[in-house]
Amino acid sequence: MECLCAEVLTFGTFDEPLLYTIPRGLENVLTNGMLVRVPFGRTKTLGIIINICYIDPSMSSFQVKEILNIEHDIPLLGSDLIKLIFWMHKYYAVSYRSLLETVIPLAIRKNTKFKLVTKLSLIKILSDEDRKTLEVRSPKQYLLYEFLLKSNRTFGKAELKNFSVAAINSLIDKGIVGELFERADCIVYDDPIPSESENNGKNVILTTEQQDAAAGIAKSLVKGEFCTHLIHGITGSGKTEVYLHAIKNVLEMGGDIVYLVPELTLTPQTVRRIRHGIDLPAAQVVVWHSGLSEGERRNAWLAMANGEAKIVIGARSAVFAPLKNTKIIIVDEEHETTYKQAETPRYHARDVAVYRAKLCNAICVLGSATPSIESLFNASLRKYKLNVLKNRIDGSTLPTIEVVNMRYEYSSGSKNIISSRLHELIENRLENHEQIILFLNKRGYASVVFCKNCNYVATCPHCSTSMTYHKQQNTLRCHICNYIENLPTKCPKCGGYDIFQSGIGTQKLISVVTSLFPLAKVERLDSDTTMTKDSFYNILNRFRDGKIDILVGTQMISKGLDFPNVSLVGIIDIDNAMNFPDFRSNERIFQSIIQVSGRAGRGNKPGIVIIQTHFPSSDLIKLAVQNDIEAFLKNELVSRSEFFYPPFSHIIRLIFSGKNEVKTEFLAKNFCDDLRKQSQGLFELRGLAPAVIFKVKDRFRFSLMCFSKNTAIVLEKIHKSKEVLKKAKDITLTIDVDPIDMM
């Protein structure tokens, strides 16, 4: 006999939707996208309803049980997100459980309670006689009473700090003042006063190039059809103003906006620009990233799910924002590798954004000064609509780039990591009260610690990589597994005391800069100095306010920062990224040079960039100096086409890991042989080989690369070959579709 049932994707281990009957009383309440609690084996688990239908439970191969209860009284996921989960499950070969845990935050699954604040208000008006009595007997209570009477509004206790707690409590006890418990407003990065150095986004006249880009996006919005726009604009060309123009159009249409930035550290500046450029209450501009507290995450998620929020700004996980009417998804700095998740599910937020926009019939806007080769290739195939911004909005020119040959520098007797030319320019900028950025994409003090006597190198006992010396803590740290040990006073191998530190990191650079320029205010910006919630925001504010003269930092200072007083950028060591065992290494170096160079000369002061390198004649350096993206793209495409690398193929990387090296390699080879038999010319296998970082967290790793134009075919064969590993419970197979990390 048919009855009303629900198909539910559970957080359990069974990787298929399960059928549950709907209990009486909930027939007209439950709907798709709701979070419910259901029985699962002998336990209970959460699940998302994906379909409601009439069906005969006896036809199911499983015992059909009844839904226990609803966790939230509103749908948490719309139809687009449910379809997106199904697509990601198939494309990235990940479990539904993993996807649900990624899409629905723990604070929502735990049903974390809202933080409440106490509000006080006057609930009883005294007669003239009682007022006089109160004034005589309790002057402090009288002053509080008069204040509340004249104000005629509610106050938080913190707002009444000029009045004693005893006076407040006495009026409450007398029934004159009442307590109300309200949900606490939680506005992340609440910054109502725009900086004078920032354009507030209002009444801005767009350049001709910006108008063309904005008009193209507006035309697509009017059509109401899915379309992807790629905005290729040089640094300072005003891509953000184009985004703002599109956002205003979407808001006028009643639509919602997702705005992605590559790192959570960039959200404060982006939020500031949006809130100051759009006439919208701050509470409707929601922030979403992993740095939020549990309460902030719950508030933000429910504000999106119930329609209160109109704009969500955040890092890659914001692509899953449960907005009601998504009309545009903006992916700023779309080339950044941080959009790729490093753990399961290994999705790429840019690609997910494009597909989600397709599901919503929305517009996806990708923007960058150095677009990824894949995006530029898609634009050349007319899959994306390309808009080019070739000029800076304020008429300023791109900075002059000079290359310093460090071989000549060292041959002249100088041992300093700051070249004489860069030293001269820093002195000049400090005299003129201008600011400097020094870029070095290596944190710590020294990258290698070794013994001069026996050539012992301090390596991580759990990973096959050298440890980095951090001077402030006097420790060695593995940047892969975070293992930490004290710097040895003598060599653990030979017992000698000649321990030497080689290589440079941001800690060492800042100590050198401080000694060379003792009067300058110098600060460091890397992941070691931005571990607390607002540390990145605070450092940038001090830099914006002129309280920092020289900012030393890693990759995070190269992205999207706009400081008009920065007139000099020094790229200290670009060589350590060259000849990296990754086909994307040239692209990343090129992008880093262009991006960090773009931080200079964004105001009315001309900018200079100094690149320190041992390879000044390399084509890569020359093209970056000329900002010749077209020539670089042409060279890269020729190389990638020859070796069948993306964008001419998709790569699926398989990593086999286990604690026993011999056993792991043996089973991985069996798997590889089985998969090769199935390939039948449909895809190409390269490997099996030890991974570049062979050991991670005491597990040995072997890598196999699958190249194909159709990932679905490869994944189908991979799942069949999994039978080889079925009995090997201690061997882990990781499937990474469209990998970014080749290490």
XYZ file of C-alpha atoms in Angstrom:
743
model
C 0.000 0.000 0.000
C 1.388 3.384 -0.991
C 2.083 6.028 1.664
C 3.836 9.370 1.818
C 7.593 8.834 2.012
C 10.750 10.916 1.811
C 14.057 10.130 0.144
C 16.791 11.241 2.509
C 20.535 11.749 2.032
C 21.890 10.807 5.443
C 25.087 11.582 7.310
C 25.500 7.831 7.745
C 27.981 5.575 5.976
C 25.566 4.242 3.342
C 26.323 6.225 0.193
C 22.865 6.270 -1.396
C 19.560 8.050 -0.601
C 17.402 6.092 1.845
C 13.617 5.885 2.039
C 11.704 6.887 5.183
C 7.988 7.186 5.879
C 6.628 10.556 6.956
C 4.840 10.456 10.341
C 1.334 11.777 10.781
C 1.179 15.473 11.487
C 4.221 16.227 9.346
C 2.675 15.501 5.931
C 2.132 19.189 5.172
C 5.222 20.367 7.047
C 8.130 18.469 5.530
C 9.586 19.659 2.250
C 12.730 19.177 0.188
C 15.903 20.599 1.730
C 14.810 20.170 5.350
C 17.211 18.738 7.931
C 15.639 15.805 9.782
C 16.723 13.178 12.273
C 16.216 9.588 11.176
C 16.978 6.072 12.472
C 20.069 4.564 10.846
C 20.777 0.973 11.816
C 20.891 0.893 15.592
C 21.677 4.596 15.840
C 20.162 7.910 14.825
C 21.609 10.323 12.309
C 20.798 13.513 10.435
C 19.719 13.739 6.832
C 18.466 16.079 4.145
C 15.159 15.425 2.393
C 15.712 15.374 -1.369
C 12.342 14.111 -2.582
C 8.826 13.491 -1.240
C 6.679 10.940 -3.007
C 3.975 8.314 -2.595
C 5.482 4.829 -2.675
C 4.817 1.336 -1.382
C 7.438 0.697 1.355
C 7.151 -3.045 0.839
C 8.760 -2.600 -2.589
C 11.992 -1.366 -0.969
C 14.914 -3.775 -0.457
C 15.467 -2.180 2.981
C 13.223 -1.954 6.007
C 11.545 1.444 5.699
C 11.579 3.308 9.009
C 9.884 6.524 10.059
C 11.429 10.009 10.247
C 11.903 10.901 13.916
C 11.750 14.709 13.935
C 12.602 17.983 12.176
C 15.807 19.773 13.235
C 14.970 23.160 11.663
C 11.577 24.439 10.595
C 12.875 25.917 7.321
C 14.506 24.199 4.324
C 18.280 24.554 4.624
C 19.074 23.661 1.009
C 17.350 24.802 -2.165
C 16.931 22.605 -5.225
C 20.092 24.059 -6.801
C 22.279 22.976 -3.870
C 20.723 19.511 -3.794
C 21.447 19.099 -7.521
C 24.953 20.488 -6.935
C 25.627 17.834 -4.283
C 24.603 15.095 -6.725
C 26.881 16.540 -9.431
C 29.865 16.849 -7.063
C 29.294 13.308 -5.810
C 29.716 12.045 -9.353
C 32.358 14.458 -10.698
C 34.712 14.492 -7.688
C 34.035 10.862 -6.665
C 33.274 11.756 -3.032
C 30.658 10.437 -0.624
C 27.362 12.186 0.043
C 28.253 12.286 3.724
C 31.476 14.178 3.024
C 29.608 16.670 0.855
C 26.796 17.175 3.366
C 29.322 17.827 6.137
C 31.011 20.401 3.892
C 27.835 22.136 2.773
C 25.962 22.171 6.106
C 28.147 23.573 8.923
C 28.512 21.845 12.275
C 26.825 24.746 14.073
C 23.635 24.026 12.104
C 23.882 20.268 12.546
C 24.379 20.712 16.298
C 21.507 23.211 16.387
C 23.652 25.669 18.315
C 21.487 28.125 20.210
C 21.430 31.801 19.387
C 23.339 34.083 21.704
C 20.895 36.242 23.626
C 21.507 39.723 24.998
C 19.630 41.400 27.810
C 17.839 44.637 26.927
C 16.442 47.021 29.528
C 13.509 49.348 29.091
C 11.149 51.419 31.214
C 7.917 49.496 31.834
C 6.310 51.654 34.510
C 5.765 55.429 34.552
C 5.871 56.860 38.071
C 3.468 59.439 39.434
C 4.845 62.850 40.361
C 4.738 61.900 44.035
C 6.618 58.619 43.492
C 9.193 60.385 41.339
C 9.902 62.906 44.115
C 10.182 60.099 46.672
C 12.612 58.197 44.427
C 14.677 61.355 43.882
C 15.023 61.948 47.628
C 15.588 58.365 48.774
C 17.572 56.969 45.822
C 19.185 59.709 43.709
C 21.111 57.220 41.534
C 17.989 55.228 40.737
C 16.184 58.469 39.951
C 18.870 59.567 37.483
C 18.589 56.186 35.707
C 14.793 56.444 35.660
C 14.931 59.936 34.127
C 17.465 58.814 31.527
C 15.297 55.900 30.387
C 12.169 58.068 30.405
C 13.710 60.710 28.144
C 15.435 58.184 25.851
C 12.257 56.154 25.258
C 14.119 53.084 23.898
C 15.757 49.847 25.020
C 19.373 49.632 26.161
C 21.884 46.851 26.582
C 23.508 46.695 30.013
C 26.850 47.695 28.486
C 25.264 50.924 27.221
C 24.312 51.865 30.796
C 27.873 51.714 32.149
C 27.506 55.216 33.626
C 24.905 53.841 36.041
C 25.623 51.417 38.885
C 24.576 47.780 38.719
C 22.844 48.213 42.078
C 20.639 51.028 40.709
C 19.717 48.950 37.644
C 18.845 45.874 39.728
C 16.821 47.913 42.220
C 14.592 49.379 39.475
C 14.164 45.885 38.028
C 13.133 44.522 41.462
C 10.633 47.356 41.850
C 9.050 46.532 38.495
C 9.980 49.929 37.024
C 12.535 48.569 34.557
C 11.922 45.370 32.598
C 14.342 42.879 31.060
C 13.952 41.653 27.483
C 16.040 38.846 25.963
C 16.790 39.435 22.295
C 18.864 37.568 19.747
C 22.271 39.184 19.560
C 23.027 40.900 16.277
C 26.290 39.527 14.976
C 27.712 41.686 12.197
C 31.177 40.421 11.303
C 33.712 43.142 10.393
C 31.274 45.878 11.382
C 33.130 48.941 10.110
C 30.722 51.822 9.406
C 33.366 54.465 8.677
C 35.072 54.163 5.284
C 38.744 54.923 5.015
C 39.612 58.137 3.193
C 42.047 56.174 1.044
C 39.302 53.852 -0.159
C 36.820 54.621 -2.872
C 33.390 54.239 -1.280
C 31.879 52.912 -4.486
C 29.105 55.501 -4.720
C 28.711 57.984 -7.575
C 31.681 56.477 -9.388
C 31.937 57.203 -13.093
C 33.041 54.063 -14.884
C 35.700 54.163 -17.579
C 34.794 53.103 -21.110
C 36.346 49.680 -20.518
C 34.454 49.250 -17.257
C 31.203 50.355 -18.901
C 31.622 47.749 -21.638
C 32.224 44.979 -19.086
C 29.329 46.120 -16.874
C 26.994 46.409 -19.877
C 27.846 42.881 -21.001
C 27.038 41.465 -17.564
C 23.828 43.545 -17.342
C 22.707 42.232 -20.729
C 23.206 38.650 -19.543
C 21.264 39.385 -16.342
C 18.316 40.732 -18.309
C 18.245 37.589 -20.437
C 18.060 35.491 -17.270
C 20.166 32.754 -18.799
C 23.322 31.108 -17.515
C 26.510 32.724 -18.757
C 30.114 32.983 -17.559
C 31.991 36.283 -17.929
C 35.767 36.443 -17.547
C 37.064 39.893 -16.620
C 40.759 40.087 -17.433
C 41.807 43.403 -15.933
C 45.289 44.586 -15.008
C 45.935 45.444 -11.368
C 44.177 48.690 -10.491
C 41.860 48.587 -13.521
C 38.715 48.678 -11.369
C 37.361 45.149 -11.499
C 35.690 45.700 -8.120
C 33.693 48.634 -9.510
C 32.390 46.364 -12.272
C 31.383 43.822 -9.620
C 29.602 46.556 -7.629
C 27.701 47.683 -10.710
C 26.547 44.108 -11.319
C 25.593 43.667 -7.658
C 23.410 46.786 -7.753
C 21.636 45.468 -10.861
C 20.980 42.128 -9.171
C 19.604 43.781 -6.031
C 17.235 45.889 -8.136
C 16.005 42.628 -9.703
C 15.399 41.156 -6.233
C 18.220 38.639 -6.603
C 20.954 37.441 -4.242
C 24.729 37.538 -4.648
C 27.606 35.197 -3.805
C 31.019 36.914 -3.768
C 34.055 34.634 -3.402
C 37.547 35.735 -2.407
C 40.523 33.340 -2.439
C 41.387 33.631 1.260
C 39.480 34.547 4.408
C 42.104 37.236 5.053
C 40.735 39.204 2.094
C 37.157 39.262 3.371
C 37.475 42.350 5.647
C 38.585 44.610 2.780
C 35.942 43.188 0.424
C 33.187 43.530 3.031
C 34.260 47.124 3.637
C 34.029 47.938 -0.083
C 30.643 46.270 -0.527
C 29.054 47.809 2.570
C 30.297 51.267 1.635
C 29.379 50.911 -2.022
C 25.865 49.469 -1.673
C 22.883 51.033 0.099
C 22.006 47.951 2.086
C 21.782 47.296 5.860
C 25.007 45.760 7.146
C 23.093 42.735 8.480
C 22.115 41.796 4.911
C 25.767 41.508 3.888
C 26.856 38.231 5.458
C 30.421 37.007 5.925
C 31.216 33.303 5.547
C 34.548 31.555 6.152
C 36.229 29.078 8.495
C 37.448 31.795 10.861
C 33.978 32.570 12.228
C 32.874 31.456 15.672
C 30.212 28.775 15.974
C 27.566 31.353 16.862
C 28.554 33.591 13.951
C 28.321 30.636 11.577
C 24.843 29.690 12.794
C 23.579 33.269 12.544
C 25.021 33.717 9.057
C 23.738 30.397 7.718
C 20.189 30.867 8.955
C 20.165 34.480 7.703
C 20.968 33.101 4.241
C 18.545 30.173 4.452
C 15.567 32.231 5.639
C 16.054 35.028 3.104
C 17.337 37.767 5.451
C 20.758 37.960 3.768
C 21.122 39.312 0.232
C 24.893 39.155 -0.224
C 27.355 36.594 1.110
C 31.092 37.301 0.980
C 33.599 34.637 1.826
C 36.226 32.075 0.959
C 35.659 28.933 -1.097
C 32.997 27.315 1.139
C 30.773 30.365 0.547
C 30.008 28.836 -2.863
C 27.507 26.673 -0.934
C 25.667 29.671 0.553
C 21.964 28.672 0.852
C 20.627 31.900 -0.648
C 17.043 31.872 -1.867
C 17.436 33.538 -5.248
C 21.042 33.433 -6.442
C 21.433 35.558 -9.582
C 25.173 36.144 -9.709
C 28.281 34.393 -8.379
C 31.474 36.447 -8.439
C 34.834 34.694 -8.152
C 37.509 37.321 -7.545
C 41.159 36.420 -8.237
C 39.820 33.301 -9.945
C 43.323 32.023 -10.726
C 44.223 31.430 -7.079
C 45.043 27.852 -6.096
C 43.408 28.364 -2.684
C 40.024 27.866 -4.363
C 40.951 24.184 -4.551
C 40.151 22.264 -1.363
C 43.182 20.307 -0.137
C 41.164 17.733 1.828
C 38.190 15.581 0.930
C 35.991 16.635 -0.784
C 38.659 18.005 -3.104
C 36.483 20.427 -5.056
C 37.543 23.573 -6.900
C 35.308 26.464 -5.825
C 35.702 28.276 -9.157
C 34.464 25.281 -11.136
C 31.702 24.588 -8.617
C 30.654 28.252 -8.872
C 30.312 27.968 -12.647
C 28.219 24.810 -12.359
C 26.035 26.213 -9.573
C 25.370 29.320 -11.679
C 24.273 26.982 -14.466
C 21.826 25.238 -12.109
C 20.410 28.612 -11.013
C 20.266 30.156 -14.501
C 22.536 32.757 -12.980
C 25.613 34.672 -14.121
C 29.097 33.638 -13.026
C 31.735 36.380 -13.141
C 35.395 35.366 -12.946
C 37.924 38.150 -12.448
C 41.700 38.376 -12.326
C 44.701 40.360 -13.485
C 46.303 37.007 -14.302
C 43.516 34.566 -15.225
C 44.227 30.865 -15.073
C 45.265 29.254 -18.337
C 42.131 27.084 -18.176
C 39.873 30.155 -18.002
C 41.691 31.974 -20.804
C 41.458 28.820 -22.908
C 37.701 28.594 -22.266
C 37.396 32.226 -23.320
C 39.264 31.469 -26.552
C 36.733 28.693 -27.219
C 33.921 31.216 -26.516
C 32.671 29.191 -23.564
C 33.292 32.314 -21.489
C 32.621 35.908 -22.537
C 35.876 37.828 -22.238
C 36.087 41.449 -21.074
C 39.546 43.052 -21.010
C 40.485 46.061 -18.852
C 43.864 47.284 -20.083
C 44.135 50.578 -18.191
C 44.177 51.644 -14.572
C 41.128 53.670 -13.553
C 43.057 56.628 -12.117
C 45.183 57.014 -15.232
C 48.294 55.836 -13.399
C 50.707 53.588 -15.231
C 51.831 50.136 -14.234
C 54.960 50.187 -12.092
C 58.411 50.079 -13.632
C 59.986 46.664 -13.097
C 63.740 46.311 -12.654
C 65.599 43.002 -12.454
C 68.628 42.674 -10.183
C 71.069 39.888 -11.013
C 71.981 38.489 -7.593
C 74.977 36.626 -9.077
C 76.641 39.974 -9.750
C 75.540 41.194 -6.333
C 77.197 38.275 -4.545
C 80.275 38.332 -6.784
C 80.890 41.940 -5.743
C 81.319 40.753 -2.176
C 77.843 41.538 -0.845
C 76.313 38.820 1.313
C 73.089 40.681 2.030
C 69.717 39.349 0.907
C 68.737 42.969 0.187
C 70.507 44.081 -2.979
C 72.266 47.458 -3.112
C 69.685 48.754 -5.618
C 66.757 47.728 -3.437
C 68.514 49.142 -0.366
C 68.922 52.498 -2.133
C 65.260 52.630 -3.156
C 64.014 51.695 0.332
C 66.045 54.536 1.836
C 64.601 56.945 -0.724
C 61.000 55.861 -0.067
C 61.421 56.123 3.690
C 62.771 59.673 3.323
C 59.689 60.563 1.250
C 57.332 58.903 3.784
C 56.192 56.352 1.223
C 55.484 52.700 1.996
C 57.244 49.525 0.898
C 56.156 45.896 0.465
C 58.770 43.129 0.505
C 57.561 39.795 -0.832
C 59.107 36.444 0.082
C 56.959 33.349 -0.265
C 58.670 31.407 2.495
C 57.828 31.794 6.164
C 60.137 30.989 9.072
C 63.743 32.059 9.613
C 65.752 29.435 7.716
C 64.455 26.787 5.339
C 67.197 24.210 6.026
C 69.181 23.426 9.181
C 72.233 21.186 8.699
C 75.561 20.156 10.193
C 78.703 21.366 8.394
C 80.718 18.414 9.694
C 78.616 15.458 8.523
C 76.012 17.124 6.250
C 73.158 15.979 8.522
C 69.909 17.792 7.592
C 67.123 18.304 10.140
C 64.124 16.503 8.628
C 60.692 15.735 9.993
C 60.546 12.217 11.514
C 57.014 11.833 10.129
C 57.380 13.413 6.661
C 60.079 13.265 3.983
C 60.791 16.973 4.088
C 63.236 19.288 5.836
C 62.049 21.328 8.781
C 62.016 25.119 8.899
C 63.710 27.044 11.689
C 61.512 29.588 13.515
C 63.775 31.930 15.449
C 61.248 33.550 17.790
C 60.310 30.189 19.299
C 63.798 28.721 18.652
C 62.108 25.659 17.178
C 62.142 23.529 14.059
C 58.733 23.042 12.467
C 57.423 20.793 9.702
C 55.089 22.850 7.520
C 53.289 19.703 6.372
C 52.280 17.928 9.605
C 53.175 20.764 12.043
C 55.586 18.588 14.033
C 57.730 20.819 16.301
C 61.001 20.215 18.113
C 63.611 22.432 19.720
C 66.633 23.541 17.682
C 69.423 21.101 18.586
C 72.500 22.583 20.263
C 74.650 19.844 18.735
C 74.331 17.544 15.734
C 72.146 14.496 16.540
C 74.265 12.416 14.100
C 77.914 13.263 14.787
C 77.655 15.239 18.015
C 79.354 18.283 16.480
C 78.412 21.842 17.347
C 78.693 23.364 13.875
C 74.933 23.656 13.200
C 74.244 25.937 10.235
C 71.034 27.591 9.036
C 70.586 27.981 5.287
C 67.928 29.697 3.200
C 65.721 32.596 4.154
C 62.180 33.008 5.352
C 60.078 36.007 6.366
C 61.403 35.898 9.946
C 64.989 36.204 8.768
C 64.065 38.846 6.205
C 62.397 41.028 8.804
C 65.421 40.777 11.111
C 67.690 41.863 8.239
C 65.393 44.756 7.288
C 65.140 45.905 10.900
C 68.933 45.951 11.269
C 69.399 47.832 7.963
C 66.644 50.386 8.654
C 66.426 50.715 12.459
C 64.172 53.802 12.371
C 61.584 52.220 10.072
C 58.412 50.638 11.419
C 58.513 47.081 10.067
C 55.932 44.309 10.413
C 55.481 40.799 9.073
C 52.366 39.372 7.440
C 52.244 35.601 7.028
C 50.332 32.662 8.436
C 52.450 32.727 11.611
C 51.444 36.314 12.444
C 47.769 35.969 11.469
C 46.710 33.020 13.601
C 44.155 34.956 15.654
C 40.813 35.983 14.207
C 41.402 39.694 13.529
C 45.202 39.788 13.300
C 45.319 40.091 9.493
C 42.655 42.819 9.589
C 44.547 44.735 12.313
C 47.910 44.579 10.512
C 46.364 45.862 7.278
C 44.594 48.662 9.140
C 47.903 49.769 10.678
C 49.504 49.658 7.233
C 46.604 51.625 5.722
C 46.898 54.233 8.508
C 50.617 54.708 7.856
C 51.730 53.104 11.129
C 53.866 50.596 9.207
C 56.593 51.718 6.777
C 57.733 48.317 5.478
C 55.456 45.306 5.264
C 57.207 41.956 4.848
C 54.975 39.104 3.761
C 54.246 35.917 1.880
C 51.711 35.168 -0.853
C 48.863 36.719 1.126
C 50.180 40.261 0.521
C 50.085 39.778 -3.256
C 46.309 39.519 -3.527
C 43.863 42.351 -3.997
C 45.344 44.839 -1.524
C 45.003 48.482 -2.496
C 47.242 50.982 -0.670
C 47.881 54.234 -2.595
C 51.001 55.128 -0.585
C 52.896 51.977 -1.614
C 55.429 53.039 -4.226
C 57.988 50.243 -3.945
C 57.699 46.458 -4.034
C 60.681 44.169 -3.601
C 60.452 40.536 -4.705
C 63.249 39.055 -2.647
C 63.640 35.517 -3.968
C 61.550 34.174 -6.843
C 64.090 31.471 -7.721
C 63.008 28.928 -5.084
C 59.801 28.300 -7.061
C 61.567 27.706 -10.369
C 62.186 24.185 -11.658
C 59.508 22.922 -9.297
C 58.208 19.424 -10.208
C 54.822 20.756 -11.288
C 53.643 21.674 -14.787
C 51.908 24.743 -13.313
C 55.043 26.173 -11.655
C 55.756 28.672 -14.470
C 52.160 29.878 -14.385
C 52.260 30.392 -10.619
C 55.556 32.309 -10.718
C 54.294 34.525 -13.537
C 51.057 35.232 -11.664
C 52.892 35.972 -8.408
C 55.191 38.521 -10.071
C 52.317 40.308 -11.827
C 50.072 40.263 -8.757
C 52.579 41.473 -6.185
C 53.941 44.068 -8.647
C 50.413 45.420 -8.932
C 50.497 46.538 -5.293
C 52.870 49.386 -6.262
C 51.948 52.741 -7.780
C 48.191 52.487 -7.284
C 47.916 56.092 -6.134
C 49.392 59.257 -7.595
C 52.950 58.138 -6.872
C 54.765 56.137 -9.564
C 55.658 52.592 -8.553
C 58.869 50.618 -8.887
C 59.259 46.848 -8.524
C 62.593 45.139 -7.923
C 62.905 41.458 -8.792
C 65.974 39.812 -7.251
C 66.959 36.661 -9.145
C 69.876 34.502 -10.246
C 68.168 33.887 -13.608
C 67.464 37.329 -15.118
C 67.648 36.045 -18.696
C 64.910 33.409 -18.308
C 61.948 33.841 -20.660
C 59.609 33.658 -17.679
C 61.202 36.668 -15.976
C 61.378 38.641 -19.232
C 57.682 38.109 -20.057
C 56.664 39.008 -16.509
C 58.694 42.242 -16.669
C 56.947 43.114 -19.951
C 53.552 42.079 -18.495
C 53.091 40.129 -21.725
C 50.344 37.699 -20.733
C 49.485 36.834 -24.342
C 53.030 35.678 -25.150
C 53.250 33.758 -21.890
C 49.909 32.056 -22.595
C 51.009 31.118 -26.108
C 54.248 29.548 -24.837
C 52.475 27.620 -22.077
C 49.760 26.288 -24.366
C 52.363 24.948 -26.799
C 54.149 23.166 -23.953
C 50.974 21.784 -22.383
C 49.570 20.612 -25.687
C 52.750 18.630 -26.321
C 52.431 16.764 -23.018
C 48.597 16.559 -22.992
C 48.359 18.699 -19.836
C 45.272 20.779 -18.916
C 43.494 22.545 -20.512
C 43.866 19.886 -23.228
C 42.955 17.130 -20.789
C 41.648 16.462 -17.306
C 43.943 14.882 -14.746
C 42.811 12.491 -12.053
C 45.555 11.950 -9.510
C 45.490 8.796 -7.397
C 47.495 8.708 -4.170
C 48.041 5.348 -2.462
C 49.249 5.674 1.126
C 50.060 3.200 3.876
C 52.339 2.666 6.854
C 54.116 -0.281 5.221
C 56.122 0.937 2.237
C 56.542 -2.462 0.521
C 52.911 -3.500 0.953
C 51.626 -0.106 -0.234
C 53.758 -0.207 -3.381
C 52.795 -3.842 -4.122
C 49.041 -3.197 -3.908
C 49.336 0.109 -5.774
C 51.103 -1.701 -8.638
C 48.351 -4.347 -8.733
C 45.764 -1.580 -8.896
C 47.710 0.193 -11.632
C 48.038 -2.986 -13.701
C 44.305 -3.688 -13.407
C 43.405 -0.101 -14.378
C 45.807 -0.173 -17.340
C 44.070 -3.296 -18.677
C 40.756 -1.450 -18.555
C 42.024 1.729 -20.233
C 41.689 0.358 -23.809
C 43.047 3.624 -25.215
C 40.295 5.673 -23.518
C 42.730 7.330 -21.137
C 46.461 7.478 -20.436
C 48.215 6.428 -17.227
C 51.540 7.921 -16.068
C 53.227 6.282 -13.110
C 53.175 4.534 -10.711
C 55.894 6.517 -8.858
C 56.754 7.651 -5.339
C 55.068 10.992 -4.617
C 57.346 14.059 -4.568
C 56.789 14.244 -0.802
C 57.122 10.510 -0.281
C 56.213 10.292 3.404
C 53.534 12.355 5.167
C 52.505 11.728 8.777
C 54.286 8.353 8.806
C 52.491 7.141 5.679
C 54.326 6.267 2.452
C 52.761 7.674 -0.705
C 52.720 6.530 -4.342
C 51.215 8.595 -7.132
C 49.427 7.574 -10.338
C 48.260 10.120 -12.918
C 45.308 9.497 -15.244
C 44.910 11.753 -18.302
C 41.641 11.916 -20.216
C 39.159 14.293 -21.819
C 36.303 12.540 -20.004
C 36.667 12.048 -16.246
C 33.486 9.976 -15.958
C 34.996 7.120 -18.007
C 38.165 7.090 -15.896
C 36.288 7.166 -12.586
C 34.081 4.274 -13.678
C 37.187 2.145 -14.322
C 38.845 3.331 -11.086
C 35.857 2.152 -9.035
C 36.107 -1.293 -10.676
C 39.822 -1.512 -9.875
C 39.116 -0.716 -6.216
C 38.383 -4.421 -5.755
C 42.166 -4.925 -5.703
C 42.366 -2.881 -2.473
C 39.221 -4.214 -0.839
C 40.968 -6.470 1.681
C 43.773 -3.996 2.399
C 42.164 -1.934 5.133
C 45.389 -0.121 6.008
C 45.893 1.197 2.446
C 44.175 4.477 1.629
C 43.303 5.559 -1.909
C 42.782 9.276 -2.458
C 41.127 10.403 -5.692
C 41.867 13.993 -6.689
C 40.030 15.207 -9.805
C 41.627 18.261 -11.477
C 44.442 18.392 -8.888
C 46.355 21.548 -8.083
C 48.882 20.055 -5.667
C 51.275 17.682 -7.438
C 53.450 17.067 -4.376
